[in-house]
Backbone as XML, in Angstrom:
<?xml version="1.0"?>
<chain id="A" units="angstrom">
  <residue number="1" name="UNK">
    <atom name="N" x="0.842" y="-1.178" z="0.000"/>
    <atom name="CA" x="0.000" y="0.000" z="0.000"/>
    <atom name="C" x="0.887" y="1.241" z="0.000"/>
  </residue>
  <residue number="2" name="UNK">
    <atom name="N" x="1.042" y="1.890" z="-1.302"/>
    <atom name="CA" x="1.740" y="2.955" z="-1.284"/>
    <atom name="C" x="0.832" y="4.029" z="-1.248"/>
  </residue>
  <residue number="3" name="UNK">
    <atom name="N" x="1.473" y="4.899" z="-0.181"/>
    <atom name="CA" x="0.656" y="6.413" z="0.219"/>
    <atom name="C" x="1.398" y="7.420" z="-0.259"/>
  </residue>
  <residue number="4" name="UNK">
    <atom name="N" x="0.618" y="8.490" z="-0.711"/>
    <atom name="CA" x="1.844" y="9.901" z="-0.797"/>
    <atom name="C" x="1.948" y="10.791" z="0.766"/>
  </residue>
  <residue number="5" name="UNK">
    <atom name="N" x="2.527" y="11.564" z="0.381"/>
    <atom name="CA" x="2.632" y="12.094" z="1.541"/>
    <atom name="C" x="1.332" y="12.395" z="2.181"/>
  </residue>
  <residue number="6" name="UNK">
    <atom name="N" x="0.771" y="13.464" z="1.579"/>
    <atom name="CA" x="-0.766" y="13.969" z="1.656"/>
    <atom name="C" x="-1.718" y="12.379" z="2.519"/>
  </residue>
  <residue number="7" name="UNK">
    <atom name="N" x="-1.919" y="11.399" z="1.965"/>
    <atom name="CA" x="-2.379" y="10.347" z="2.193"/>
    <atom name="C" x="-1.753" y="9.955" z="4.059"/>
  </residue>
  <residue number="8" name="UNK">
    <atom name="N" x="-0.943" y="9.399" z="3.982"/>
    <atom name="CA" x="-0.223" y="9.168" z="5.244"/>
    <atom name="C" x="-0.076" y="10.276" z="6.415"/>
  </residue>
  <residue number="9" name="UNK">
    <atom name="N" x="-0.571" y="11.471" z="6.014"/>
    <atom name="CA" x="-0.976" y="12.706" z="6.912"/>
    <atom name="C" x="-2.574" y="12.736" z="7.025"/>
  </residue>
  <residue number="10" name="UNK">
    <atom name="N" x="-3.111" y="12.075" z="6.329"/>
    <atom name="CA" x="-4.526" y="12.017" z="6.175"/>
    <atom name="C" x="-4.895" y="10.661" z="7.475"/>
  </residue>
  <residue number="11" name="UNK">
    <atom name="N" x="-3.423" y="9.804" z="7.338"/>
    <atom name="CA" x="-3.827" y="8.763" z="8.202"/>
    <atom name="C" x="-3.501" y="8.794" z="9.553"/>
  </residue>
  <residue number="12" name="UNK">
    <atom name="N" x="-2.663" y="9.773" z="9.876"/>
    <atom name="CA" x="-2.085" y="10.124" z="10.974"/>
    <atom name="C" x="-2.965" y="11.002" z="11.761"/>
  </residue>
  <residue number="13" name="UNK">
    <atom name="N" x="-3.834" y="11.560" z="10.666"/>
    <atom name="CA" x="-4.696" y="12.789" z="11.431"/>
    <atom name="C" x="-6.130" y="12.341" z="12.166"/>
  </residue>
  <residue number="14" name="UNK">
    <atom name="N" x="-6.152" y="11.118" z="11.727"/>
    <atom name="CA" x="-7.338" y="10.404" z="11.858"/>
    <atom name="C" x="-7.305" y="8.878" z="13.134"/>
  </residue>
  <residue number="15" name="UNK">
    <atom name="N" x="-6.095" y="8.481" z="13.120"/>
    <atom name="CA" x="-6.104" y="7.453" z="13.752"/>
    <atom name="C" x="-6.521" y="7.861" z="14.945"/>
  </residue>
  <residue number="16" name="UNK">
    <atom name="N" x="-7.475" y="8.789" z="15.742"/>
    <atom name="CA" x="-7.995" y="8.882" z="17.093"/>
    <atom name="C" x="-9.548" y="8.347" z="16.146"/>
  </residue>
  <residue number="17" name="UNK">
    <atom name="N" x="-9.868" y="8.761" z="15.455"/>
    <atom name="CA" x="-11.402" y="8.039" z="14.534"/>
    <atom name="C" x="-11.723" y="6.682" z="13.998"/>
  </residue>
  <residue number="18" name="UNK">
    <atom name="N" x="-10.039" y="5.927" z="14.072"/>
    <atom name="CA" x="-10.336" y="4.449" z="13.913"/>
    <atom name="C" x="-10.267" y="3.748" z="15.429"/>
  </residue>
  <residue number="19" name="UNK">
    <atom name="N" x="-9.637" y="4.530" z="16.069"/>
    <atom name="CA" x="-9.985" y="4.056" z="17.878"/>
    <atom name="C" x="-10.746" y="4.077" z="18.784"/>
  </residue>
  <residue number="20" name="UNK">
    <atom name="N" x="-11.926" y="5.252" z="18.447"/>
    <atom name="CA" x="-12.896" y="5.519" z="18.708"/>
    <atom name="C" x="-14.024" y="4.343" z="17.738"/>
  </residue>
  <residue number="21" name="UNK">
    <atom name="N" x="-13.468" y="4.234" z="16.727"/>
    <atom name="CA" x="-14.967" y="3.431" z="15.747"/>
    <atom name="C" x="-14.570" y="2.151" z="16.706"/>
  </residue>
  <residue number="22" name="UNK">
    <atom name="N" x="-13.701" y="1.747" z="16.733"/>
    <atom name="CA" x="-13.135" y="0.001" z="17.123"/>
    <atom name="C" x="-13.574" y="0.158" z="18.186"/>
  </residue>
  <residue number="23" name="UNK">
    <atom name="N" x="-13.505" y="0.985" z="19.597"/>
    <atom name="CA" x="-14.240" y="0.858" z="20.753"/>
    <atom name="C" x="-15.486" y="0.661" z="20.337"/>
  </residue>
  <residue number="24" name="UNK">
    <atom name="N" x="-16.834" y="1.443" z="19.468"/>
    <atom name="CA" x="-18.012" y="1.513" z="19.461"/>
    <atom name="C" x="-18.250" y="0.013" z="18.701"/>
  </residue>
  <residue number="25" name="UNK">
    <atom name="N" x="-17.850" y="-0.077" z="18.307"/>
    <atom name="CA" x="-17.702" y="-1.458" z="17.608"/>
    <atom name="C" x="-17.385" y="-3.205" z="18.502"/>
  </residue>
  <residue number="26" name="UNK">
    <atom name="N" x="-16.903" y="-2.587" z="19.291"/>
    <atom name="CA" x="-16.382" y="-3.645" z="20.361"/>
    <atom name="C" x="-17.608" y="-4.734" z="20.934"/>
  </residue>
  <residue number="27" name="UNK">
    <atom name="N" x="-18.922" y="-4.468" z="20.881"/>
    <atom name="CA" x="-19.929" y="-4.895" z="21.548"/>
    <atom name="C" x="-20.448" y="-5.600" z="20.575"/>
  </residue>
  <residue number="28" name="UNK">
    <atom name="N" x="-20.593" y="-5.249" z="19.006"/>
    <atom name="CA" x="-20.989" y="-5.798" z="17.817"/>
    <atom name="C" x="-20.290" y="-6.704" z="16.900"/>
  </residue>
  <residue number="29" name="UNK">
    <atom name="N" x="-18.670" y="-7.071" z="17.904"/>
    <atom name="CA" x="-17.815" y="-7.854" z="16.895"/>
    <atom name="C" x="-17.124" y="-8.966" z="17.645"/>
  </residue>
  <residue number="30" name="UNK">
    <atom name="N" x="-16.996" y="-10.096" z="17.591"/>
    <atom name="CA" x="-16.421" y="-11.002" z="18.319"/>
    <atom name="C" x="-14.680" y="-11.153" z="18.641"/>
  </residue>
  <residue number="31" name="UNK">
    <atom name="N" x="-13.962" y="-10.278" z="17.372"/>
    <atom name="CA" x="-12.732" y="-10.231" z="18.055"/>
    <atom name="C" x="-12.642" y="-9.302" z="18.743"/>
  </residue>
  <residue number="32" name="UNK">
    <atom name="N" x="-11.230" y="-9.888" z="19.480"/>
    <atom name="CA" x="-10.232" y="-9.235" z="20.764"/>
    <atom name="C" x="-10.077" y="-7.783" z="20.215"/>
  </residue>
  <residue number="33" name="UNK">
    <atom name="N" x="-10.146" y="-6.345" z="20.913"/>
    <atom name="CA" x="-10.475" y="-5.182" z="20.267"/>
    <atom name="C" x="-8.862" y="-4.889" z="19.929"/>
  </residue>
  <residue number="34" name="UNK">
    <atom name="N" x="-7.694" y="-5.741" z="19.932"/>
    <atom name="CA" x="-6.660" y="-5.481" z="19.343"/>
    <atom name="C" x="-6.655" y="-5.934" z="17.901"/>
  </residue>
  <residue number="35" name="UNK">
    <atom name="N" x="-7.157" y="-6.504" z="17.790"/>
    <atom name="CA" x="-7.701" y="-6.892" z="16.123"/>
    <atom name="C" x="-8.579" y="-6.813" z="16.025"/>
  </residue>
  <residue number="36" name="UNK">
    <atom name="N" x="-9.773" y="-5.721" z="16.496"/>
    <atom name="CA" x="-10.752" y="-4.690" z="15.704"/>
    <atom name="C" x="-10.499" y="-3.717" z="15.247"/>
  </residue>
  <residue number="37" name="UNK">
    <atom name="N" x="-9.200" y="-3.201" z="16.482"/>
    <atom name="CA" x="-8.089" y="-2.114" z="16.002"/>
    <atom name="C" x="-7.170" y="-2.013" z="14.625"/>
  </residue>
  <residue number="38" name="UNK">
    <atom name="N" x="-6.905" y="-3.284" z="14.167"/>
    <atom name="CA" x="-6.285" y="-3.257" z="13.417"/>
    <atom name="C" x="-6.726" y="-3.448" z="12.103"/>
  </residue>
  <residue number="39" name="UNK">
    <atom name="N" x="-8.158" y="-4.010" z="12.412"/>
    <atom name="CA" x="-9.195" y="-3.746" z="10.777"/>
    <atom name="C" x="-9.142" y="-2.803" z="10.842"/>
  </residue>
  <residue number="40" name="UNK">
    <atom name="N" x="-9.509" y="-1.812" z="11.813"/>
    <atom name="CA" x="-9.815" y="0.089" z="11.815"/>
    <atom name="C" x="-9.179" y="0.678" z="11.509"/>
  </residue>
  <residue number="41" name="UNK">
    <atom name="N" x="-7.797" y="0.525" z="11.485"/>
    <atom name="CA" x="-5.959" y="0.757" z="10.750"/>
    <atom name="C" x="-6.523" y="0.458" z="9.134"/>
  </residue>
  <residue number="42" name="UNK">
    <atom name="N" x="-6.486" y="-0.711" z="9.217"/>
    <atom name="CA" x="-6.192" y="-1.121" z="7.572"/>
    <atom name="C" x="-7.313" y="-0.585" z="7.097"/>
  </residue>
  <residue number="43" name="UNK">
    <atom name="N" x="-8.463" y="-0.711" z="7.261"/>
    <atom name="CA" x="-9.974" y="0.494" z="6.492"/>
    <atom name="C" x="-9.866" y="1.605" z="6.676"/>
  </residue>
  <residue number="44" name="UNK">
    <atom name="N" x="-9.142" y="2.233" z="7.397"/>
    <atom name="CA" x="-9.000" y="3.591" z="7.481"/>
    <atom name="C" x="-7.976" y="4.019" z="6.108"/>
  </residue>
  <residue number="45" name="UNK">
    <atom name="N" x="-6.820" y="2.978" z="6.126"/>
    <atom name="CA" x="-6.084" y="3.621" z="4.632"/>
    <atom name="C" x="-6.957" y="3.059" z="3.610"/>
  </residue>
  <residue number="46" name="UNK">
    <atom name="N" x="-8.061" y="2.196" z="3.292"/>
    <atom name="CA" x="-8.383" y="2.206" z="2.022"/>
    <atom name="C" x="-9.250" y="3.469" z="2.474"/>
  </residue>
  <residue number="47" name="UNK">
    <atom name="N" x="-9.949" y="3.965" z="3.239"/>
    <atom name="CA" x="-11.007" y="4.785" z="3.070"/>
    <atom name="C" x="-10.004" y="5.956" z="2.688"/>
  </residue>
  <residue number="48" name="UNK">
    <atom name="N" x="-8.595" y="6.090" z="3.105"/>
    <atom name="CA" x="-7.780" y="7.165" z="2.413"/>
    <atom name="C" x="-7.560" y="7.328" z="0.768"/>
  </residue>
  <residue number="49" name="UNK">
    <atom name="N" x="-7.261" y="6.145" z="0.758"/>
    <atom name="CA" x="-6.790" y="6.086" z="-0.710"/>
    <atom name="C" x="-8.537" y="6.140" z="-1.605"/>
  </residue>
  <residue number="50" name="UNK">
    <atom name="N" x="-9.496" y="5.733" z="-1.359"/>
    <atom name="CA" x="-10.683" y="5.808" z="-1.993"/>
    <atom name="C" x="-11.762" y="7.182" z="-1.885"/>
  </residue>
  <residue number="51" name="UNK">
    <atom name="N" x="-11.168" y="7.487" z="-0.828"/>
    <atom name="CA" x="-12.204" y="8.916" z="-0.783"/>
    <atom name="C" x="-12.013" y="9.693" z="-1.605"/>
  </residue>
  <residue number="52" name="UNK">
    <atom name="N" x="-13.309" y="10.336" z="-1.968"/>
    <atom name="CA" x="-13.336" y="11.180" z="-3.343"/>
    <atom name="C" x="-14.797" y="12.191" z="-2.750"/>
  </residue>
  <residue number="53" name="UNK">
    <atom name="N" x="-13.307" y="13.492" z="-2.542"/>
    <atom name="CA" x="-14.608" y="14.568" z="-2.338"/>
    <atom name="C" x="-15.724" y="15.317" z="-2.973"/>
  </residue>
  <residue number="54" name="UNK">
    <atom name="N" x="-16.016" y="14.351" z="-4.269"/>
    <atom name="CA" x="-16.996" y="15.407" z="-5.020"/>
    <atom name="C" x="-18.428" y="14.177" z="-4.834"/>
  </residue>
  <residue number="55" name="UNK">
    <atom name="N" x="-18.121" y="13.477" z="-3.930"/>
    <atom name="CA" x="-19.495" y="12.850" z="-3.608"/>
    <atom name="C" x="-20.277" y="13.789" z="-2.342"/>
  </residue>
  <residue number="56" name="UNK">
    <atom name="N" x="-19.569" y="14.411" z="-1.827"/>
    <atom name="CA" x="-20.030" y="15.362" z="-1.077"/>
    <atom name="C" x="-20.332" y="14.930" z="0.489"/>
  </residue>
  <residue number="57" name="UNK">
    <atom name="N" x="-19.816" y="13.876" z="0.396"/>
    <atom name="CA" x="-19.589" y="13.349" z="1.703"/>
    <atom name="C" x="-18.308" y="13.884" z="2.940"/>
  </residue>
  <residue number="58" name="UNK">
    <atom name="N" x="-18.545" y="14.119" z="4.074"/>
    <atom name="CA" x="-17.562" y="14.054" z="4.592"/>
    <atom name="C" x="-16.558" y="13.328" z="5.146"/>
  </residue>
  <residue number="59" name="UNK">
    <atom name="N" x="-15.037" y="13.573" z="4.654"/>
    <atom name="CA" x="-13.934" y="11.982" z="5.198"/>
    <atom name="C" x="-14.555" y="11.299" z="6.600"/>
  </residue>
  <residue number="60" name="UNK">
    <atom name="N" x="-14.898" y="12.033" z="7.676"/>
    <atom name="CA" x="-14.893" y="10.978" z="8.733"/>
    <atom name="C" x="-16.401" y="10.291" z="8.443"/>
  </residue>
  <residue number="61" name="UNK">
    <atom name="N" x="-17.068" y="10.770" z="7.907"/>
    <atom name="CA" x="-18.239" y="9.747" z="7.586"/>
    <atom name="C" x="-17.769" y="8.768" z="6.217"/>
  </residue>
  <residue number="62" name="UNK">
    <atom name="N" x="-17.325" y="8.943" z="5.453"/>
    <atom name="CA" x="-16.640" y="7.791" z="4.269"/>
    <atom name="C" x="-15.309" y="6.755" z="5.568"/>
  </residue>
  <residue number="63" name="UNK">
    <atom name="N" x="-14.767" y="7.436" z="6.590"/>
    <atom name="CA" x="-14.141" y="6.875" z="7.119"/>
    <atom name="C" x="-14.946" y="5.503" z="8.099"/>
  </residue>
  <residue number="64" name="UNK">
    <atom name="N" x="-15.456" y="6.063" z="8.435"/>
    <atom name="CA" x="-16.476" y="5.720" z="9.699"/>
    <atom name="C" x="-16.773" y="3.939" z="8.947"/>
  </residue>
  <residue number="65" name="UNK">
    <atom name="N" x="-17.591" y="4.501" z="7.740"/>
    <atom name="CA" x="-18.565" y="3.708" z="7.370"/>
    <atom name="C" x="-17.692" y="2.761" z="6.583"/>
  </residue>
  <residue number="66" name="UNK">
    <atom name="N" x="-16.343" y="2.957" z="6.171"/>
    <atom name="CA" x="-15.204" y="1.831" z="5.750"/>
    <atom name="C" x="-14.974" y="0.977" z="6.787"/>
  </residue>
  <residue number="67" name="UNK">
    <atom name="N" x="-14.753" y="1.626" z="8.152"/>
    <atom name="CA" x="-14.281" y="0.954" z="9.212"/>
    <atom name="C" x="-14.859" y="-0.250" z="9.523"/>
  </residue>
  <residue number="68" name="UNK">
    <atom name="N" x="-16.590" y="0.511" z="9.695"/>
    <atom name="CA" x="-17.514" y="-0.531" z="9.849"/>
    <atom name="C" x="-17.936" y="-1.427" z="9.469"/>
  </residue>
  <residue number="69" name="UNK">
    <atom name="N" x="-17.905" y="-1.732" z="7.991"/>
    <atom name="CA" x="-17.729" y="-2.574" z="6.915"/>
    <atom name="C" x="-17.067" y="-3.415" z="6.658"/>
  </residue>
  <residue number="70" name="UNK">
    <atom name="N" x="-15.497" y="-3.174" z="7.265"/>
    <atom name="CA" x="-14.861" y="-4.236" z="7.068"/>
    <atom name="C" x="-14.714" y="-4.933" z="8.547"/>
  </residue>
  <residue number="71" name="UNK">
    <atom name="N" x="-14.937" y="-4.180" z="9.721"/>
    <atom name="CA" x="-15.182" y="-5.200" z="10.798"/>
    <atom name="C" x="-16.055" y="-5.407" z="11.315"/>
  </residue>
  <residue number="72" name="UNK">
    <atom name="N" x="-17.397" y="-5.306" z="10.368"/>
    <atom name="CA" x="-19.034" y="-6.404" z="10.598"/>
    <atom name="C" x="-18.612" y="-6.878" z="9.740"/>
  </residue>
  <residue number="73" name="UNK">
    <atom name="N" x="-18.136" y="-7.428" z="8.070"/>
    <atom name="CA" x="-18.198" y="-8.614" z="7.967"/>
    <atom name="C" x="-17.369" y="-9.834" z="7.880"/>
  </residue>
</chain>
């Protein structure tokens, strides 16, 4: 997974929003929340690399809803 700079500042700025989703998440998912944490890591950079602001969405809601996605299923 190659990031540019921009990207990897995008992920740095955010990792308090994949720690927060993985706690809220904790009650709805059967793994250990150190590997809910770490789906919330890895969906957080695709939701980097895939977000596209002319859907008019905002990143922590395209973030949010990556997170969640990949650790419900």
């Amino acid at each position: 997974m190659q990031l540019t700079s921009e990207q990897r500042q995008k992920v740095e700025d955010n990792i308090g929003l994949a720690l927060q989703t993985a706690g809220r998440l904790k009650s709805k998912n059967p793994l250990e929340f150190d590997d809910l944490l770490s789906v919330c890591y890895l969906a957080l950079i695709k939701a980097v690399q895939g977000y596209d602001p002319s859907k008019g969405f905002a990143f922590s809601t395209y973030a949010v809803r990556t997170m969640q996605w990949y650790a419900l299923r």
